[in-house]
């Protein structure tokens, strides 16, 4: 089936670019199946000043003249501290290529990210999909600012979490994934809110490997954009080659965009999801998918959300042939 759809999907992208974030943004900005309406930045792969600069430059690189807003500079609770991600994404968050990004013509949106999200969702009730691929602080702040948006967002898709399937557990602790660990309270609030969340975790993103040859196919395309992505991924690939020997990178964040275009490539499992907030399992995502534990549990009374448990990775990666 062709992944092309007739009516482009309106998306707000909440992100911490980030090299794999840049690949996701390329899909969201350049694939005709999407109508990217705004980008909001959050701390994560670098300080929020860095991720905001990268979000603006990448949005300009991909030819989108849309609002970009800066968001949270840290997690909801001060006690949380994320390890520096420079060894994964580089000091500039983009593997050393940030200085090559174009100067954005449009000024930074003056609103904080959570305000922009609320304004846009309220202006188009039932239409906007939120795709969030960094710590979920901006989304939690948006819910706190205006709880009514939960009923007005069409859908929330996040890259985050790990559920232990196919041996995929945590990437920053034995059980915790980076975006969750960076702000576990925010993640728990987002997963227990009354909006439909699809969770694209390491269980599937670590199955979606872009090999060096896949990445090289981007070169020479997109008026320099493909070359820049190729160069940025050199740093990221070195990290994953040294750690996992995969000869490429994981398409973490791009998988969250992909599920909107090729939902048939993903298998979902339903059930409420909670995040461990204390102790050695802090940041672990746990789904009660068997629904046999009755009332009075941490999952009772919370909305059923969708967790990705399997992926047809070639379908996801093929989307990169449809941009530029
Ligand atoms: O664990 C993978 C996630 O952490 C991705 O969103 C990546 O960009 C990093 O932020
Ligand atoms: Ca990210």
CSV table of C-alpha atoms and ligand atoms in Angstrom, one decimal:
chain,number,residue,atom,x,y,z
A,1,UNK,CA,0.0,0.0,0.0
A,2,UNK,CA,1.2,3.5,-0.8
A,3,UNK,CA,2.1,5.5,2.3
A,4,UNK,CA,0.8,8.6,0.5
A,5,UNK,CA,-2.4,9.9,2.0
A,6,UNK,CA,-4.8,12.4,0.5
A,7,UNK,CA,-5.2,14.7,3.4
A,8,UNK,CA,-2.0,15.8,5.1
A,9,UNK,CA,-1.9,15.2,8.9
A,10,UNK,CA,-1.6,18.5,10.9
A,11,UNK,CA,1.2,18.0,13.4
A,12,UNK,CA,2.9,20.0,16.2
A,13,UNK,CA,6.4,18.5,16.7
A,14,UNK,CA,7.9,18.7,20.2
A,15,UNK,CA,11.6,17.9,20.0
A,16,UNK,CA,15.1,18.2,21.5
A,17,UNK,CA,17.3,18.2,18.3
A,18,UNK,CA,19.2,15.9,18.5
A,19,UNK,CA,20.4,14.0,15.4
A,20,UNK,CA,17.6,11.4,15.2
A,21,UNK,CA,15.2,14.3,15.9
A,22,UNK,CA,16.5,16.0,12.8
A,23,UNK,CA,15.7,12.9,10.7
A,24,UNK,CA,12.2,12.9,12.2
A,25,UNK,CA,11.8,16.6,11.4
A,26,UNK,CA,12.9,15.9,7.8
A,27,UNK,CA,10.0,13.5,7.5
A,28,UNK,CA,7.5,15.8,9.2
A,29,UNK,CA,8.5,18.8,7.2
A,30,UNK,CA,9.1,17.3,3.8
A,31,UNK,CA,6.8,14.3,3.4
A,32,UNK,CA,3.6,15.2,1.6
A,33,UNK,CA,1.6,13.2,4.1
A,34,UNK,CA,2.2,15.8,6.8
A,35,UNK,CA,1.2,19.3,7.4
A,36,UNK,CA,3.7,20.5,10.0
A,37,UNK,CA,2.2,23.5,11.7
A,38,UNK,CA,4.7,24.3,14.5
A,39,UNK,CA,7.8,23.1,16.2
A,40,UNK,CA,8.4,23.4,19.9
A,41,UNK,CA,11.7,22.8,21.5
A,42,UNK,CA,12.6,21.2,24.9
A,43,UNK,CA,15.8,20.5,26.8
A,44,UNK,CA,17.1,17.0,26.4
A,45,UNK,CA,19.9,16.2,23.9
A,46,UNK,CA,21.3,19.6,24.8
A,47,UNK,CA,20.3,22.7,26.8
A,48,UNK,CA,17.0,24.3,25.5
A,49,UNK,CA,19.0,27.2,24.0
A,50,UNK,CA,20.8,24.6,21.8
A,51,UNK,CA,17.8,22.6,20.9
A,52,UNK,CA,15.8,25.7,20.1
A,53,UNK,CA,18.6,27.0,17.8
A,54,UNK,CA,18.7,23.6,16.1
A,55,UNK,CA,14.9,23.4,15.8
A,56,UNK,CA,14.8,26.8,14.1
A,57,UNK,CA,17.8,26.1,11.8
A,58,UNK,CA,16.5,22.7,10.8
A,59,UNK,CA,13.0,24.0,10.1
A,60,UNK,CA,14.5,26.6,7.8
A,61,UNK,CA,16.8,24.0,6.2
A,62,UNK,CA,13.7,21.9,5.4
A,63,UNK,CA,12.0,25.0,3.9
A,64,UNK,CA,9.2,25.5,6.4
A,65,UNK,CA,8.1,29.0,7.4
A,66,UNK,CA,6.2,28.0,10.6
A,67,UNK,CA,6.3,29.0,14.3
A,68,UNK,CA,9.1,27.6,16.4
A,69,UNK,CA,8.9,28.2,20.1
A,70,UNK,CA,11.2,27.5,23.0
A,71,UNK,CA,10.0,25.4,25.9
A,72,UNK,CA,11.2,23.9,29.2
A,73,UNK,CA,14.8,24.2,30.2
A,74,UNK,CA,14.6,21.4,32.7
A,75,UNK,CA,12.2,18.8,34.2
A,76,UNK,CA,9.2,19.5,36.3
A,77,UNK,CA,11.0,18.5,39.5
A,78,UNK,CA,14.5,20.0,40.3
A,79,UNK,CA,15.7,16.7,41.7
A,80,UNK,CA,15.8,15.1,38.2
A,81,UNK,CA,19.0,15.5,36.4
A,82,UNK,CA,19.8,14.1,33.0
A,83,UNK,CA,23.2,13.0,32.0
A,84,UNK,CA,24.9,15.1,29.3
A,85,UNK,CA,24.1,13.7,25.9
A,86,UNK,CA,27.0,15.4,24.1
A,87,UNK,CA,28.7,12.0,23.7
A,88,UNK,CA,25.7,10.8,21.7
A,89,UNK,CA,24.6,13.9,19.8
A,90,UNK,CA,27.8,16.2,19.9
A,91,UNK,CA,28.3,19.4,21.8
A,92,UNK,CA,26.0,21.3,19.4
A,93,UNK,CA,23.4,18.5,19.5
A,94,UNK,CA,23.8,17.9,15.8
A,95,UNK,CA,27.1,16.1,15.5
A,96,UNK,CA,29.1,19.2,14.7
A,97,UNK,CA,27.0,20.5,11.8
A,98,UNK,CA,24.8,23.1,13.6
A,99,UNK,CA,26.9,26.0,12.4
A,100,UNK,CA,26.0,25.0,8.8
A,101,UNK,CA,22.3,25.4,9.3
A,102,UNK,CA,20.7,28.4,7.5
A,103,UNK,CA,19.8,31.5,9.5
A,104,UNK,CA,16.0,31.3,10.0
A,105,UNK,CA,14.1,34.2,8.4
A,106,UNK,CA,11.3,34.0,10.9
A,107,UNK,CA,11.8,35.2,14.5
A,108,UNK,CA,11.4,32.9,17.4
A,109,UNK,CA,7.8,32.7,18.5
A,110,UNK,CA,7.5,34.8,21.7
A,111,UNK,CA,5.2,32.3,23.4
A,112,UNK,CA,6.6,29.5,25.6
A,113,UNK,CA,6.1,26.1,23.9
A,114,UNK,CA,3.2,25.0,26.2
A,115,UNK,CA,1.3,28.2,25.4
A,116,UNK,CA,1.8,27.7,21.7
A,117,UNK,CA,0.6,24.1,21.9
A,118,UNK,CA,-2.5,25.2,23.8
A,119,UNK,CA,-3.3,28.1,21.5
A,120,UNK,CA,-3.0,25.9,18.3
A,121,UNK,CA,-5.0,23.0,19.7
A,122,UNK,CA,-7.7,25.3,20.9
A,123,UNK,CA,-7.9,27.0,17.5
A,124,UNK,CA,-8.3,23.7,15.7
A,125,UNK,CA,-10.1,21.3,18.1
A,126,UNK,CA,-10.0,17.7,17.1
A,127,UNK,CA,-7.4,18.2,14.4
A,128,UNK,CA,-3.9,18.5,15.7
A,129,UNK,CA,-1.6,15.5,16.4
A,130,UNK,CA,1.2,16.1,18.9
A,131,UNK,CA,4.4,14.2,18.1
A,132,UNK,CA,6.8,14.4,21.0
A,133,UNK,CA,10.3,13.0,20.9
A,134,UNK,CA,12.2,14.6,23.8
A,135,UNK,CA,11.4,14.8,27.5
A,136,UNK,CA,7.7,15.3,27.8
A,137,UNK,CA,7.9,18.5,30.0
A,138,UNK,CA,6.3,20.8,27.4
A,139,UNK,CA,3.3,18.5,27.1
A,140,UNK,CA,2.9,18.2,30.8
A,141,UNK,CA,3.1,22.0,31.2
A,142,UNK,CA,0.5,22.3,28.4
A,143,UNK,CA,-1.9,20.0,30.3
A,144,UNK,CA,-1.3,21.9,33.5
A,145,UNK,CA,-1.9,25.2,31.7
A,146,UNK,CA,-5.2,24.1,30.0
A,147,UNK,CA,-6.4,20.7,30.9
A,148,UNK,CA,-9.2,21.0,28.2
A,149,UNK,CA,-6.6,20.4,25.5
A,150,UNK,CA,-6.7,16.7,26.3
A,151,UNK,CA,-10.1,16.5,24.8
A,152,UNK,CA,-9.2,18.6,21.8
A,153,UNK,CA,-6.0,16.9,20.6
A,154,UNK,CA,-6.6,14.4,17.9
A,155,UNK,CA,-3.8,12.1,19.0
A,156,UNK,CA,-0.5,12.1,20.9
A,157,UNK,CA,2.4,10.0,19.6
A,158,UNK,CA,5.6,9.9,21.7
A,159,UNK,CA,9.0,8.3,21.2
A,160,UNK,CA,10.0,7.1,24.7
A,161,UNK,CA,10.0,4.2,27.1
A,162,UNK,CA,11.0,0.6,26.9
A,163,UNK,CA,8.8,-2.4,27.7
A,164,UNK,CA,11.4,-5.2,27.6
A,165,UNK,CA,10.2,-6.8,24.4
A,166,UNK,CA,12.7,-8.6,22.2
A,167,UNK,CA,15.3,-7.8,24.9
A,168,UNK,CA,14.9,-4.0,24.5
A,169,UNK,CA,15.1,-2.5,28.0
A,170,UNK,CA,16.5,0.8,29.0
A,171,UNK,CA,19.2,2.9,27.3
A,172,UNK,CA,20.1,5.1,30.3
A,173,UNK,CA,19.6,2.6,33.0
A,174,UNK,CA,18.8,-1.1,32.8
A,175,UNK,CA,15.1,-0.3,32.7
A,176,UNK,CA,14.8,3.4,31.7
A,177,UNK,CA,14.8,5.1,28.3
A,178,UNK,CA,16.3,8.6,28.0
A,179,UNK,CA,13.3,10.7,27.3
A,180,UNK,CA,11.4,9.2,30.2
A,181,UNK,CA,14.3,9.4,32.6
A,182,UNK,CA,14.8,13.1,31.8
A,183,UNK,CA,11.4,13.9,33.3
A,184,UNK,CA,9.6,10.8,34.7
A,185,UNK,CA,6.9,12.9,36.4
A,186,UNK,CA,6.0,14.6,33.1
A,187,UNK,CA,5.9,11.3,31.3
A,188,UNK,CA,3.6,9.8,33.9
A,189,UNK,CA,1.3,12.8,33.6
A,190,UNK,CA,1.2,12.5,29.8
A,191,UNK,CA,0.5,8.8,29.9
A,192,UNK,CA,-2.3,9.1,32.4
A,193,UNK,CA,-4.1,12.1,30.9
A,194,UNK,CA,-7.4,11.6,29.1
A,195,UNK,CA,-6.0,11.8,25.6
A,196,UNK,CA,-5.1,9.0,23.2
A,197,UNK,CA,-1.3,8.3,23.5
A,198,UNK,CA,0.6,6.0,21.2
A,199,UNK,CA,4.0,5.1,22.7
A,200,UNK,CA,6.8,4.3,20.3
A,201,UNK,CA,9.5,2.9,22.6
A,202,UNK,CA,12.9,1.2,22.3
A,203,UNK,CA,11.1,-2.1,21.7
A,204,UNK,CA,10.5,-1.0,18.1
A,205,UNK,CA,12.9,1.9,17.5
A,206,UNK,CA,15.9,-0.3,18.2
A,207,UNK,CA,14.5,-2.7,15.5
A,208,UNK,CA,14.4,0.2,13.0
A,209,UNK,CA,18.1,0.5,12.1
A,210,UNK,CA,19.2,2.9,9.4
A,211,UNK,CA,22.4,1.3,8.1
A,212,UNK,CA,25.2,3.4,6.7
A,213,UNK,CA,24.0,2.6,3.2
A,214,UNK,CA,20.5,3.9,4.0
A,215,UNK,CA,21.9,7.1,5.4
A,216,UNK,CA,24.2,7.6,2.4
A,217,UNK,CA,21.2,7.5,0.1
A,218,UNK,CA,20.3,10.9,1.6
A,219,UNK,CA,23.4,12.5,0.1
A,220,UNK,CA,22.9,14.9,-2.8
A,221,UNK,CA,19.2,15.2,-2.1
A,222,UNK,CA,17.1,18.0,-0.8
A,223,UNK,CA,19.2,21.0,-1.8
A,224,UNK,CA,21.9,20.3,0.8
A,225,UNK,CA,19.5,19.0,3.5
A,226,UNK,CA,20.3,15.4,2.8
A,227,UNK,CA,24.0,16.0,2.9
A,228,UNK,CA,23.7,17.8,6.2
A,229,UNK,CA,21.7,14.9,7.7
A,230,UNK,CA,24.4,12.5,6.4
A,231,UNK,CA,27.1,14.5,8.0
A,232,UNK,CA,25.2,14.9,11.3
A,233,UNK,CA,24.6,11.1,11.5
A,234,UNK,CA,28.4,10.4,11.3
A,235,UNK,CA,28.7,11.3,15.0
A,236,UNK,CA,25.6,9.4,16.0
A,237,UNK,CA,26.7,6.3,14.1
A,238,UNK,CA,30.1,6.3,15.7
A,239,UNK,CA,28.3,6.2,19.1
A,240,UNK,CA,26.0,3.3,18.2
A,241,UNK,CA,28.7,1.4,16.3
A,242,UNK,CA,31.0,1.6,19.4
A,243,UNK,CA,28.1,0.6,21.7
A,244,UNK,CA,26.0,-1.8,19.7
A,245,UNK,CA,28.0,-2.5,16.6
A,246,UNK,CA,24.9,-1.9,14.4
A,247,UNK,CA,26.7,-0.3,11.4
A,248,UNK,CA,24.2,2.6,11.4
A,249,UNK,CA,21.8,4.3,13.8
A,250,UNK,CA,18.5,3.7,15.4
A,251,UNK,CA,15.6,5.7,13.8
A,252,UNK,CA,14.2,6.4,17.3
A,253,UNK,CA,12.3,9.7,16.7
A,254,UNK,CA,11.5,9.1,13.0
A,255,UNK,CA,9.6,6.0,14.0
A,256,UNK,CA,7.1,8.2,15.9
A,257,UNK,CA,6.5,10.2,12.8
A,258,UNK,CA,6.3,7.0,10.7
A,259,UNK,CA,3.5,5.4,12.6
A,260,UNK,CA,1.2,8.2,11.4
A,261,UNK,CA,2.0,7.4,7.7
A,262,UNK,CA,2.3,3.6,7.9
A,263,UNK,CA,0.3,2.5,10.9
A,264,UNK,CA,0.0,-1.0,9.4
A,265,UNK,CA,3.8,-1.4,9.9
A,266,UNK,CA,3.3,-1.3,13.7
A,267,UNK,CA,1.6,-3.8,16.1
A,268,UNK,CA,0.0,-2.1,19.1
A,269,UNK,CA,-0.9,-3.4,22.6
A,270,UNK,CA,-3.5,-1.6,24.7
A,271,UNK,CA,-3.5,-0.9,28.4
A,272,UNK,CA,-2.7,1.9,30.9
A,273,UNK,CA,0.9,2.9,31.3
A,274,UNK,CA,2.6,4.2,34.4
A,275,UNK,CA,6.2,5.4,35.0
A,276,UNK,CA,8.2,4.4,38.1
A,277,UNK,CA,9.1,7.6,40.0
A,278,UNK,CA,11.3,6.3,42.8
A,279,UNK,CA,14.0,3.8,43.5
A,280,UNK,CA,16.3,1.8,41.2
A,281,UNK,CA,13.5,1.4,38.6
A,282,UNK,CA,13.0,5.2,38.2
A,283,UNK,CA,12.0,5.9,34.7
A,284,UNK,CA,10.7,2.4,33.9
A,285,UNK,CA,7.6,2.4,31.8
A,286,UNK,CA,5.1,-0.4,32.8
A,287,UNK,CA,1.9,-1.2,31.0
A,288,UNK,CA,-0.9,-3.2,32.6
A,289,UNK,CA,-1.9,-4.9,29.3
A,290,UNK,CA,-3.4,-8.1,30.8
A,291,UNK,CA,-6.1,-6.0,32.6
A,292,UNK,CA,-6.5,-8.7,35.2
A,293,UNK,CA,-5.4,-7.0,38.4
A,294,UNK,CA,-8.7,-5.4,39.4
A,295,UNK,CA,-9.1,-2.1,41.2
A,296,UNK,CA,-6.8,-0.3,43.5
A,297,UNK,CA,-3.6,-0.7,41.5
A,298,UNK,CA,-1.4,2.1,40.2
A,299,UNK,CA,-3.0,1.5,36.7
A,300,UNK,CA,-6.6,1.3,37.8
A,301,UNK,CA,-8.8,4.1,36.5
A,302,UNK,CA,-6.2,5.4,34.1
A,303,UNK,CA,-6.9,5.5,30.3
A,304,UNK,CA,-5.8,2.7,28.1
A,305,UNK,CA,-2.9,3.8,25.9
A,306,UNK,CA,-1.3,2.1,22.9
A,307,UNK,CA,2.2,0.7,23.1
A,308,UNK,CA,4.1,-0.4,20.0
A,309,UNK,CA,5.3,-4.0,20.3
A,310,UNK,CA,6.4,-4.9,16.8
A,311,UNK,CA,7.5,-3.0,13.7
A,312,UNK,CA,8.0,-3.8,10.0
A,313,UNK,CA,11.2,-1.8,9.9
A,314,UNK,CA,11.7,-1.7,6.1
A,315,UNK,CA,8.3,0.1,5.8
A,316,UNK,CA,9.5,2.8,8.2
A,317,UNK,CA,12.8,3.3,6.5
A,318,UNK,CA,11.3,3.4,3.0
A,319,UNK,CA,9.6,6.7,4.0
A,320,UNK,CA,13.0,8.4,3.6
A,321,UNK,CA,12.8,7.5,-0.1
A,322,UNK,CA,9.7,9.6,-0.3
A,323,UNK,CA,11.2,13.0,0.9
A,324,UNK,CA,13.3,15.6,-0.9
B,1,LIG,O1,16.1,7.2,23.7
B,1,LIG,C1,16.1,7.8,22.5
B,1,LIG,C2,15.6,9.2,22.6
B,1,LIG,O2,16.6,9.9,23.4
B,1,LIG,C3,15.5,9.9,21.3
B,1,LIG,O3,14.4,10.8,21.3
B,1,LIG,C4,16.8,10.7,21.2
B,1,LIG,O4,16.7,11.8,20.4
B,1,LIG,C5,17.2,11.0,22.6
B,1,LIG,O5,16.6,12.1,23.0
B,2,LIG,CA1,14.8,13.2,20.7
